[in-house]
Amino acid sequence: MLDITLLVRVHVDALIAAQNDMGVCDAIRPNTPVGKPTAMSAPHLPKVAGIDPMVPVSTHTAAPLKAVPAAPGAFIQDRLAGWVSDLTTLHELTERLAGTSTLDTALHELLGAGAALVGARRGLLVLEPADGGGPSLTIGLGLAHAELGTIETVPRSATPYGRFLDGLPDTDTPMASPDILGDDSIDPRCREVAATLGYAAGYTLPLATRSSGRLGVAVWLYDEPAEPLERQCHLVGLYARYATEHLARLLELERARADAAIIAEELLPTRLPRVPGVQLAARHRTAPKGGGDWYDALALPDNALGLAVGSVSGSGPSALAAMGRLRAGLRAYAVMEGEDPVAVLSDLELLLRLTEPSCAATALYAYCEPERRTILLAGAGHTPPLIIGDRRTEFVETTISAPLGMLACWEAPSVEFTPAPGETVLLYTDGLLRRTGDPMDRAFARLHAAAAGVPKALRHDPGAVADHVLRTVLPEGLDRSDSTEDVVLLAAHFD
């Protein structure tokens, strides 16, 4: 029997190229075969069932190696493990950043992730887009608002991040300040602030993209003299490259939302009318995507008052445009035949079918005579008003009707009621209920409980009543990033 030496071949070229690209290791020399081949006799295929094989066999075979190359060293495995760990960390951090949908949450996520990558405990991030379109803000990590104010007392030209934000030359690369207190070339005020706040070193990373230019700068602070390792700088640079692109997209989205909010406010009344015998207050909160909820109040002849709230389906610019046209139409119809709410909504139904055939909307219009304290209202698929007083808190019983645009011809009977002196009538859109996330019956119960819980000292002020209801029904805030619902409240307090 022939003694054949085992041939071991280790291919590490791909590993070396990948590690060199990532900057994880310096160099790894590939193993090469050694030794000279020796001649061997050609093997014969075994006989099967006593029959010789008919297939000819080549007489040339691969030669064995006299020496076996050594397996890769342990340092390669350590470097490979470190490389995999870095990739895993970057993947997790970028996944978390990609999950942010608002600019504020993305900025905080970037600041915290960068601190973990460079091994810092505190830091700050200044957002200041180069185009001047805003928004401009400063957030901190492990720094209170007063401490951020102390840092801002340092002249911008004396700080690396300030020079970058001012667009000075040769400031577009990361910069480490390993010993702020011991470096005499640093501005004295900068060293004084560092000693006051208890940090001794910093690492500054500009945030910029090719398309959007400068967005801002991040600074991480160390409690002791230190600077990040080359590997840490490389990792935070890779992370920041992705983060700045994500920030640029969110910045454009934030600006679009701000423009939509401004347009929505411009489409609503700039002030509420003053009519003897009644006090008015309105609250309007626009969803991040811009919804189509609206309200209106207009003085009518004979000291009468027209109140209206409504909601257009959808969100974004199309909903805002439809909302503006619908509100303008209702104002015209209210002036012509405001004492008949059914006629007003019937005309509005016709307008909607002619101008917005693919749109649906809800609306509620009330004709008020404050001197007599009477209200005549009609609703089209809208939520009923709520009466808030010392002796009662109850919903007004209205007839069930379909939203505008859902029927070929809309018509529903009106309802008349009389609020007592000192009572407040609250008109609202269903966004107030939907933002709670509860089923509608529970949302109505929450609204009723919030209205019943208005302190007596606040019930004479319609604005205070509306604010209390908002805070109680939506305790987590009104500007949730995942909400697509506007919120409108219109409160009328009768003397």
Short mmCIF file of C-alpha atoms in Angstrom, two decimals:
data_model
loop_
_atom_site.label_atom_id
_atom_site.label_comp_id
_atom_site.label_asym_id
_atom_site.label_seq_id
_atom_site.Cartn_x
_atom_site.Cartn_y
_atom_site.Cartn_z
CA MET A 1 0.00 0.00 0.00
CA LEU A 2 1.31 3.41 -0.99
CA ASP A 3 1.96 6.03 1.69
CA ILE A 4 0.36 9.26 0.30
CA THR A 5 1.07 12.49 2.11
CA LEU A 6 -2.02 14.63 2.85
CA LEU A 7 -2.22 17.85 0.81
CA VAL A 8 -3.62 20.86 2.71
CA ARG A 9 -4.47 24.04 0.86
CA VAL A 10 -5.69 27.13 2.71
CA HIS A 11 -7.15 29.91 0.61
CA VAL A 12 -7.01 33.20 2.50
CA ASP A 13 -6.74 35.66 -0.39
CA ALA A 14 -10.40 36.64 -0.20
CA LEU A 15 -10.11 37.07 3.56
CA ILE A 16 -7.03 39.26 3.18
CA ALA A 17 -8.69 41.51 0.60
CA ALA A 18 -11.80 41.97 2.72
CA GLN A 19 -9.82 42.74 5.85
CA ASN A 20 -7.54 45.18 4.05
CA ASP A 21 -10.60 47.00 2.62
CA MET A 22 -12.10 47.34 6.10
CA GLY A 23 -8.81 48.43 7.61
CA VAL A 24 -9.03 45.72 10.25
CA CYS A 25 -5.57 44.23 9.79
CA ASP A 26 -2.32 45.37 8.22
CA ALA A 27 -1.36 42.48 5.99
CA ILE A 28 -1.54 38.73 5.82
CA ARG A 29 0.83 36.78 3.62
CA PRO A 30 -0.80 33.96 1.69
CA ASN A 31 0.58 30.46 2.27
CA THR A 32 2.26 28.89 -0.74
CA PRO A 33 2.86 25.21 -1.37
CA VAL A 34 6.44 23.99 -0.74
CA GLY A 35 8.32 20.90 -1.74
CA LYS A 36 8.87 18.98 -5.01
CA PRO A 37 6.49 16.37 -6.47
CA THR A 38 7.58 12.71 -6.57
CA ALA A 39 6.69 10.19 -9.20
CA MET A 40 4.01 7.65 -8.44
CA SER A 41 2.70 4.61 -10.29
CA ALA A 42 -0.69 5.06 -11.95
CA PRO A 43 -3.54 3.63 -9.88
CA HIS A 44 -5.88 0.96 -11.27
CA LEU A 45 -9.60 0.97 -10.89
CA PRO A 46 -10.80 -2.01 -8.89
CA LYS A 47 -12.48 -4.93 -10.59
CA VAL A 48 -16.22 -5.14 -10.26
CA ALA A 49 -17.81 -8.58 -10.32
CA GLY A 50 -14.61 -10.02 -11.84
CA ILE A 51 -14.68 -7.72 -14.89
CA ASP A 52 -11.83 -5.37 -15.74
CA PRO A 53 -12.91 -1.74 -16.30
CA MET A 54 -12.92 -0.62 -19.94
CA VAL A 55 -12.36 3.11 -19.20
CA PRO A 56 -8.74 4.11 -19.71
CA VAL A 57 -7.03 5.77 -16.78
CA SER A 58 -4.52 8.61 -17.05
CA THR A 59 -1.01 7.78 -15.95
CA HIS A 60 -0.42 11.29 -14.53
CA THR A 61 -1.47 12.10 -10.97
CA ALA A 62 -1.04 15.04 -8.60
CA ALA A 63 2.15 14.84 -6.62
CA PRO A 64 2.12 15.03 -2.82
CA LEU A 65 3.93 17.68 -0.83
CA LYS A 66 6.92 16.82 1.25
CA ALA A 67 5.95 19.51 3.79
CA VAL A 68 2.49 20.58 4.95
CA PRO A 69 1.93 24.36 5.24
CA ALA A 70 0.94 25.52 8.68
CA ALA A 71 -2.66 26.47 9.37
CA PRO A 72 -3.43 30.18 9.76
CA GLY A 73 -2.32 31.56 13.10
CA ALA A 74 -4.56 32.49 15.97
CA PHE A 75 -4.07 36.17 15.23
CA ILE A 76 -5.97 35.73 11.96
CA GLN A 77 -8.91 34.25 13.82
CA ASP A 78 -8.82 37.13 16.30
CA ARG A 79 -8.76 39.68 13.53
CA LEU A 80 -11.57 37.89 11.73
CA ALA A 81 -13.66 37.80 14.92
CA GLY A 82 -13.06 41.53 15.40
CA TRP A 83 -14.05 42.23 11.81
CA VAL A 84 -17.30 40.27 12.18
CA SER A 85 -18.02 42.04 15.46
CA ASP A 86 -17.52 45.44 13.83
CA LEU A 87 -19.84 44.55 10.96
CA THR A 88 -22.47 43.30 13.38
CA THR A 89 -22.26 46.48 15.43
CA LEU A 90 -22.55 48.69 12.36
CA HIS A 91 -25.50 46.67 11.10
CA GLU A 92 -27.36 46.99 14.40
CA LEU A 93 -26.70 50.72 14.70
CA THR A 94 -27.72 51.51 11.12
CA GLU A 95 -30.87 49.41 11.51
CA ARG A 96 -31.82 51.40 14.59
CA LEU A 97 -31.13 54.66 12.78
CA ALA A 98 -33.17 53.57 9.76
CA GLY A 99 -36.10 52.96 12.10
CA THR A 100 -36.26 56.65 13.07
CA SER A 101 -38.90 58.66 11.22
CA THR A 102 -38.42 62.14 12.67
CA LEU A 103 -35.43 64.44 12.62
CA ASP A 104 -35.26 64.80 16.40
CA THR A 105 -35.17 61.05 17.10
CA ALA A 106 -32.57 60.51 14.36
CA LEU A 107 -30.28 63.19 15.83
CA HIS A 108 -30.44 61.64 19.29
CA GLU A 109 -29.83 58.17 17.85
CA LEU A 110 -26.79 59.38 15.89
CA LEU A 111 -25.30 61.12 18.92
CA GLY A 112 -25.74 58.10 21.17
CA ALA A 113 -24.47 55.57 18.62
CA GLY A 114 -21.40 57.69 17.84
CA ALA A 115 -20.57 57.93 21.54
CA ALA A 116 -20.67 54.14 21.81
CA LEU A 117 -18.39 53.74 18.78
CA VAL A 118 -15.71 56.18 19.95
CA GLY A 119 -15.96 55.23 23.62
CA ALA A 120 -17.20 58.59 24.95
CA ARG A 121 -19.73 59.29 27.67
CA ARG A 122 -20.93 62.76 26.70
CA GLY A 123 -21.34 64.82 23.58
CA LEU A 124 -23.34 67.36 21.62
CA LEU A 125 -24.68 67.67 18.10
CA VAL A 126 -25.26 70.96 16.32
CA LEU A 127 -27.65 70.94 13.35
CA GLU A 128 -27.09 73.98 11.16
CA PRO A 129 -27.70 73.34 7.43
CA ALA A 130 -25.47 75.33 5.11
CA ASP A 131 -28.39 76.48 2.94
CA GLY A 132 -29.85 78.43 5.85
CA GLY A 133 -33.25 76.81 5.46
CA GLY A 134 -33.25 75.49 9.03
CA PRO A 135 -34.09 74.11 11.38
CA SER A 136 -31.10 74.97 13.58
CA LEU A 137 -30.80 73.29 16.96
CA THR A 138 -28.35 71.84 19.47
CA ILE A 139 -28.89 68.62 21.41
CA GLY A 140 -26.75 67.09 24.14
CA LEU A 141 -25.84 63.65 25.45
CA GLY A 142 -25.12 63.63 29.17
CA LEU A 143 -25.20 67.43 29.16
CA ALA A 144 -27.94 69.51 30.73
CA HIS A 145 -29.44 72.51 28.98
CA ALA A 146 -27.42 74.88 31.17
CA GLU A 147 -24.19 73.02 30.34
CA LEU A 148 -24.91 73.33 26.63
CA GLY A 149 -25.39 77.04 27.19
CA THR A 150 -22.00 77.20 28.92
CA ILE A 151 -20.32 75.51 25.95
CA GLU A 152 -21.95 78.00 23.60
CA THR A 153 -20.21 80.85 25.46
CA VAL A 154 -16.93 79.74 23.87
CA PRO A 155 -16.25 81.77 20.69
CA ARG A 156 -17.14 79.67 17.64
CA SER A 157 -13.81 80.40 16.00
CA ALA A 158 -12.04 78.84 19.01
CA THR A 159 -13.71 75.42 18.59
CA PRO A 160 -13.23 72.84 15.83
CA TYR A 161 -16.98 72.46 15.34
CA GLY A 162 -17.47 76.23 15.17
CA ARG A 163 -14.84 76.61 12.46
CA PHE A 164 -16.51 73.87 10.44
CA LEU A 165 -19.96 75.45 10.80
CA ASP A 166 -18.53 78.79 9.71
CA GLY A 167 -17.19 77.15 6.54
CA LEU A 168 -13.52 77.89 7.20
CA PRO A 169 -11.01 76.06 4.97
CA ASP A 170 -9.38 72.78 6.01
CA THR A 171 -12.07 72.02 8.58
CA ASP A 172 -14.05 69.33 6.75
CA THR A 173 -12.21 66.36 8.29
CA PRO A 174 -12.56 64.76 11.75
CA MET A 175 -10.40 66.32 14.43
CA ALA A 176 -9.27 64.94 17.79
CA SER A 177 -8.40 67.12 20.77
CA PRO A 178 -6.63 64.59 23.04
CA ASP A 179 -5.70 66.99 25.85
CA ILE A 180 -7.72 70.18 25.99
CA LEU A 181 -6.52 71.26 29.43
CA GLY A 182 -2.85 70.66 28.68
CA ASP A 183 -2.72 72.17 25.18
CA ASP A 184 -1.60 75.80 25.42
CA SER A 185 -2.57 76.45 21.79
CA ILE A 186 -6.27 76.06 22.63
CA ASP A 187 -8.26 79.18 23.47
CA PRO A 188 -8.21 79.90 27.25
CA ARG A 189 -12.01 80.21 27.37
CA CYS A 190 -12.33 76.76 25.81
CA ARG A 191 -10.02 75.26 28.47
CA GLU A 192 -11.90 77.11 31.20
CA VAL A 193 -15.24 75.69 30.11
CA ALA A 194 -13.73 72.20 29.81
CA ALA A 195 -12.42 72.42 33.38
CA THR A 196 -15.78 73.72 34.65
CA LEU A 197 -17.81 70.94 33.00
CA GLY A 198 -15.26 68.22 33.71
CA TYR A 199 -14.17 67.03 30.29
CA ALA A 200 -10.56 66.82 29.11
CA ALA A 201 -10.65 65.66 25.48
CA GLY A 202 -12.93 65.68 22.47
CA TYR A 203 -13.47 64.24 19.01
CA THR A 204 -15.21 66.37 16.36
CA LEU A 205 -16.87 64.79 13.31
CA PRO A 206 -18.39 66.99 10.55
CA LEU A 207 -21.73 65.86 9.10
CA ALA A 208 -22.07 66.61 5.41
CA THR A 209 -23.26 65.03 2.17
CA ARG A 210 -22.26 65.69 -1.43
CA SER A 211 -25.78 66.66 -2.47
CA SER A 212 -26.92 68.67 0.57
CA GLY A 213 -23.57 70.02 1.74
CA ARG A 214 -23.01 70.80 5.41
CA LEU A 215 -25.73 69.62 7.79
CA GLY A 216 -24.03 70.02 11.15
CA VAL A 217 -21.32 68.59 13.38
CA ALA A 218 -21.08 66.07 16.21
CA VAL A 219 -18.68 66.37 19.16
CA TRP A 220 -17.97 63.62 21.70
CA LEU A 221 -16.28 64.47 25.00
CA TYR A 222 -13.99 62.37 27.22
CA ASP A 223 -13.60 62.75 30.97
CA GLU A 224 -9.83 62.10 30.75
CA PRO A 225 -7.19 62.96 28.13
CA ALA A 226 -7.79 60.47 25.32
CA GLU A 227 -8.55 60.07 21.65
CA PRO A 228 -10.32 57.31 19.70
CA LEU A 229 -8.28 54.52 18.14
CA GLU A 230 -7.82 54.36 14.38
CA ARG A 231 -10.28 51.46 14.23
CA GLN A 232 -12.89 53.47 16.17
CA CYS A 233 -12.45 56.48 13.90
CA HIS A 234 -12.93 54.25 10.87
CA LEU A 235 -16.13 52.72 12.27
CA VAL A 236 -17.71 56.01 13.30
CA GLY A 237 -16.81 57.43 9.89
CA LEU A 238 -18.64 54.59 8.13
CA TYR A 239 -21.62 55.04 10.40
CA ALA A 240 -21.71 58.82 9.94
CA ARG A 241 -21.58 58.41 6.15
CA TYR A 242 -24.89 56.57 6.25
CA ALA A 243 -26.34 58.73 9.03
CA THR A 244 -25.83 62.01 7.18
CA GLU A 245 -27.70 60.69 4.12
CA HIS A 246 -30.55 59.62 6.39
CA LEU A 247 -30.53 63.01 8.12
CA ALA A 248 -30.67 64.80 4.77
CA ARG A 249 -33.81 62.88 3.80
CA LEU A 250 -35.47 63.56 7.15
CA LEU A 251 -34.52 67.22 6.93
CA GLU A 252 -36.33 67.58 3.61
CA LEU A 253 -39.32 65.77 5.06
CA GLU A 254 -39.32 68.02 8.13
CA ARG A 255 -39.28 71.11 5.96
CA ALA A 256 -42.16 69.78 3.86
CA ARG A 257 -44.16 69.10 7.02
CA ALA A 258 -43.47 72.59 8.31
CA ASP A 259 -44.60 74.10 5.01
CA ALA A 260 -47.79 72.01 5.11
CA ALA A 261 -48.49 73.16 8.67
CA ILE A 262 -48.04 76.80 7.65
CA ILE A 263 -50.39 76.37 4.68
CA ALA A 264 -52.97 74.67 6.90
CA GLU A 265 -52.85 77.53 9.39
CA GLU A 266 -53.17 80.08 6.61
CA LEU A 267 -56.31 78.31 5.35
CA LEU A 268 -57.96 78.64 8.77
CA PRO A 269 -59.33 81.79 10.45
CA THR A 270 -56.67 84.22 11.60
CA ARG A 271 -58.96 85.44 14.41
CA LEU A 272 -62.34 84.57 15.86
CA PRO A 273 -65.27 87.03 15.74
CA ARG A 274 -66.52 88.84 18.81
CA VAL A 275 -70.25 88.48 19.30
CA PRO A 276 -72.06 89.67 22.47
CA GLY A 277 -73.13 86.87 24.76
CA VAL A 278 -70.58 84.26 23.70
CA GLN A 279 -66.83 83.69 24.01
CA LEU A 280 -64.93 81.58 21.46
CA ALA A 281 -61.67 79.63 21.52
CA ALA A 282 -60.14 77.23 19.00
CA ARG A 283 -57.30 74.73 19.10
CA HIS A 284 -55.81 73.18 15.97
CA ARG A 285 -52.99 70.64 15.81
CA THR A 286 -51.80 69.45 12.41
CA ALA A 287 -50.60 65.89 11.89
CA PRO A 288 -46.99 65.43 10.67
CA LYS A 289 -48.25 64.54 7.18
CA GLY A 290 -50.78 67.37 7.09
CA GLY A 291 -54.43 66.41 7.43
CA GLY A 292 -57.63 68.07 6.28
CA ASP A 293 -59.42 69.00 9.53
CA TRP A 294 -60.74 72.55 9.72
CA TYR A 295 -62.96 74.92 11.67
CA ASP A 296 -64.64 78.25 11.09
CA ALA A 297 -66.58 80.92 12.95
CA LEU A 298 -68.22 83.91 11.29
CA ALA A 299 -70.46 86.73 12.41
CA LEU A 300 -73.87 86.78 10.72
CA PRO A 301 -76.62 89.42 10.56
CA ASP A 302 -78.75 90.13 13.66
CA ASN A 303 -75.86 89.29 16.03
CA ALA A 304 -76.03 85.67 14.98
CA LEU A 305 -73.02 83.40 14.81
CA GLY A 306 -72.10 80.54 12.47
CA LEU A 307 -69.86 77.76 13.82
CA ALA A 308 -68.47 74.92 11.73
CA VAL A 309 -65.99 72.07 11.98
CA GLY A 310 -65.16 69.45 9.37
CA SER A 311 -62.71 66.90 8.11
CA VAL A 312 -61.58 65.92 4.63
CA SER A 313 -60.39 62.37 3.96
CA GLY A 314 -56.72 61.81 3.20
CA SER A 315 -53.62 63.82 4.03
CA GLY A 316 -50.99 65.91 2.36
CA PRO A 317 -51.30 68.77 -0.16
CA SER A 318 -54.42 67.36 -1.86
CA ALA A 319 -56.31 67.18 1.44
CA LEU A 320 -55.23 70.71 2.33
CA ALA A 321 -56.45 72.02 -1.03
CA ALA A 322 -59.81 70.26 -0.69
CA MET A 323 -60.15 71.55 2.86
CA GLY A 324 -59.57 75.15 1.72
CA ARG A 325 -62.17 74.91 -1.03
CA LEU A 326 -64.70 73.27 1.29
CA ARG A 327 -64.31 75.90 4.00
CA ALA A 328 -64.58 78.74 1.47
CA GLY A 329 -67.78 77.21 0.08
CA LEU A 330 -69.32 76.82 3.50
CA ARG A 331 -68.63 80.47 4.36
CA ALA A 332 -70.44 81.58 1.22
CA TYR A 333 -73.45 79.35 1.87
CA ALA A 334 -73.59 80.40 5.54
CA VAL A 335 -73.80 84.07 4.56
CA MET A 336 -76.60 83.38 2.08
CA GLU A 337 -78.73 80.93 4.09
CA GLY A 338 -76.97 80.46 7.42
CA GLU A 339 -80.18 80.24 9.45
CA ASP A 340 -80.92 76.92 7.74
CA PRO A 341 -78.04 74.50 8.50
CA VAL A 342 -79.60 71.74 6.38
CA ALA A 343 -79.60 73.97 3.30
CA VAL A 344 -75.99 74.98 3.98
CA LEU A 345 -74.79 71.36 4.10
CA SER A 346 -76.91 70.39 1.10
CA ASP A 347 -75.21 73.07 -0.98
CA LEU A 348 -71.85 71.92 0.38
CA GLU A 349 -72.66 68.36 -0.70
CA LEU A 350 -73.33 69.54 -4.24
CA LEU A 351 -70.09 71.54 -4.30
CA LEU A 352 -68.10 68.56 -3.10
CA ARG A 353 -69.55 66.21 -5.73
CA LEU A 354 -68.79 68.72 -8.50
CA THR A 355 -65.30 69.80 -7.46
CA GLU A 356 -63.97 66.81 -5.46
CA PRO A 357 -65.70 63.71 -6.91
CA SER A 358 -63.21 61.29 -5.34
CA CYS A 359 -63.20 62.95 -1.93
CA ALA A 360 -65.32 62.32 1.16
CA ALA A 361 -65.77 64.74 4.02
CA THR A 362 -67.61 65.22 7.29
CA ALA A 363 -68.98 68.54 8.47
CA LEU A 364 -71.06 70.09 11.21
CA TYR A 365 -72.63 73.53 10.96
CA ALA A 366 -74.38 75.35 13.80
CA TYR A 367 -76.44 78.56 13.62
CA CYS A 368 -76.26 80.30 17.01
CA GLU A 369 -78.28 83.16 18.46
CA PRO A 370 -76.34 84.11 21.61
CA GLU A 371 -78.98 86.53 22.90
CA ARG A 372 -81.57 83.73 23.00
CA ARG A 373 -78.90 81.07 23.72
CA THR A 374 -80.29 78.81 20.99
CA ILE A 375 -78.33 76.64 18.61
CA LEU A 376 -79.67 75.01 15.46
CA LEU A 377 -77.26 72.51 13.94
CA ALA A 378 -76.97 69.83 11.29
CA GLY A 379 -74.22 67.30 10.78
CA ALA A 380 -72.98 65.18 7.90
CA GLY A 381 -71.29 62.10 9.32
CA HIS A 382 -69.70 64.19 12.06
CA THR A 383 -69.25 63.57 15.78
CA PRO A 384 -71.86 65.19 18.05
CA PRO A 385 -71.05 68.33 20.07
CA LEU A 386 -70.49 68.14 23.81
CA ILE A 387 -72.17 70.40 26.39
CA ILE A 388 -70.03 71.13 29.45
CA GLY A 389 -71.57 72.79 32.51
CA ASP A 390 -71.80 72.68 36.29
CA ARG A 391 -74.93 70.54 36.23
CA ARG A 392 -74.40 68.41 33.15
CA THR A 393 -71.81 67.06 30.76
CA GLU A 394 -73.50 65.34 27.85
CA PHE A 395 -73.36 64.81 24.11
CA VAL A 396 -76.00 66.51 21.96
CA GLU A 397 -78.38 63.98 20.41
CA THR A 398 -78.06 64.42 16.65
CA THR A 399 -79.54 62.44 13.79
CA ILE A 400 -77.44 59.83 12.02
CA SER A 401 -76.32 60.99 8.59
CA ALA A 402 -73.81 59.97 5.95
CA PRO A 403 -70.66 61.99 5.23
CA LEU A 404 -70.63 64.45 2.36
CA GLY A 405 -69.83 62.83 -0.96
CA MET A 406 -71.17 59.41 0.06
CA LEU A 407 -74.72 59.86 -1.26
CA ALA A 408 -76.18 61.24 -4.48
CA CYS A 409 -78.13 63.77 -2.45
CA TRP A 410 -77.50 64.56 1.19
CA GLU A 411 -80.20 65.73 3.58
CA ALA A 412 -80.80 65.16 7.31
CA PRO A 413 -83.01 66.97 9.81
CA SER A 414 -81.52 69.64 12.02
CA VAL A 415 -81.45 69.64 15.83
CA GLU A 416 -82.13 72.58 18.14
CA PHE A 417 -80.99 72.88 21.76
CA THR A 418 -80.46 75.60 24.35
CA PRO A 419 -77.27 75.79 26.45
CA ALA A 420 -77.73 77.18 29.95
CA PRO A 421 -75.86 80.30 31.13
CA GLY A 422 -72.26 79.43 31.93
CA GLU A 423 -72.21 76.29 29.77
CA THR A 424 -69.69 75.60 27.02
CA VAL A 425 -70.49 73.85 23.75
CA LEU A 426 -67.48 71.94 22.42
CA LEU A 427 -67.26 71.12 18.71
CA TYR A 428 -64.40 68.81 17.64
CA THR A 429 -63.21 66.53 14.85
CA ASP A 430 -62.86 62.77 15.09
CA GLY A 431 -59.06 63.12 15.03
CA LEU A 432 -59.30 63.85 18.75
CA LEU A 433 -60.86 60.41 19.24
CA ARG A 434 -58.74 58.48 16.75
CA ARG A 435 -55.44 59.69 18.18
CA THR A 436 -56.24 57.94 21.45
CA GLY A 437 -55.84 54.56 19.70
CA ASP A 438 -58.93 53.26 21.53
CA PRO A 439 -62.13 51.88 19.99
CA MET A 440 -64.62 54.64 19.33
CA ASP A 441 -66.88 53.79 22.26
CA ARG A 442 -63.96 53.96 24.70
CA ALA A 443 -62.66 57.13 23.04
CA PHE A 444 -66.06 58.80 23.51
CA ALA A 445 -66.05 57.70 27.15
CA ARG A 446 -62.57 59.19 27.62
CA LEU A 447 -63.67 62.47 26.05
CA HIS A 448 -66.76 62.62 28.29
CA ALA A 449 -64.68 61.94 31.41
CA ALA A 450 -62.16 64.63 30.41
CA ALA A 451 -64.93 67.19 29.90
CA ALA A 452 -66.63 66.29 33.18
CA GLY A 453 -63.31 66.71 34.98
CA VAL A 454 -62.73 70.32 33.94
CA PRO A 455 -62.17 72.29 37.18
CA LYS A 456 -64.95 74.73 38.01
CA ALA A 457 -62.47 77.58 38.15
CA LEU A 458 -61.68 77.04 34.45
CA ARG A 459 -65.18 76.53 33.07
CA HIS A 460 -65.76 80.23 32.39
CA ASP A 461 -62.79 80.27 29.96
CA PRO A 462 -63.38 78.34 26.69
CA GLY A 463 -59.65 78.26 25.94
CA ALA A 464 -58.90 76.68 29.32
CA VAL A 465 -61.67 74.14 28.75
CA ALA A 466 -60.24 73.16 25.36
CA ASP A 467 -56.70 72.89 26.75
CA HIS A 468 -57.82 70.71 29.66
CA VAL A 469 -59.68 68.35 27.33
CA LEU A 470 -56.65 68.06 25.04
CA ARG A 471 -54.23 67.30 27.86
CA THR A 472 -56.58 64.77 29.43
CA VAL A 473 -57.68 62.91 26.30
CA LEU A 474 -54.18 62.86 24.78
CA PRO A 475 -51.78 62.74 27.75
CA GLU A 476 -48.83 61.56 25.62
CA GLY A 477 -48.84 64.66 23.43
CA LEU A 478 -50.34 65.76 20.16
CA ASP A 479 -47.40 65.51 17.74
CA ARG A 480 -46.80 61.80 17.55
CA SER A 481 -44.76 60.93 14.48
CA ASP A 482 -46.96 57.97 13.56
CA SER A 483 -50.25 59.90 13.60
CA THR A 484 -52.05 60.95 10.43
CA GLU A 485 -54.97 62.65 12.21
CA ASP A 486 -55.45 66.37 12.75
CA VAL A 487 -57.10 67.62 15.91
CA VAL A 488 -59.57 70.51 15.98
CA LEU A 489 -61.55 71.87 18.92
CA LEU A 490 -63.91 74.84 18.79
CA ALA A 491 -65.36 75.93 22.16
CA ALA A 492 -68.22 78.41 22.59
CA HIS A 493 -68.95 79.60 26.15
CA PHE A 494 -72.36 81.25 26.64
CA ASP A 495 -72.70 83.99 29.27
#
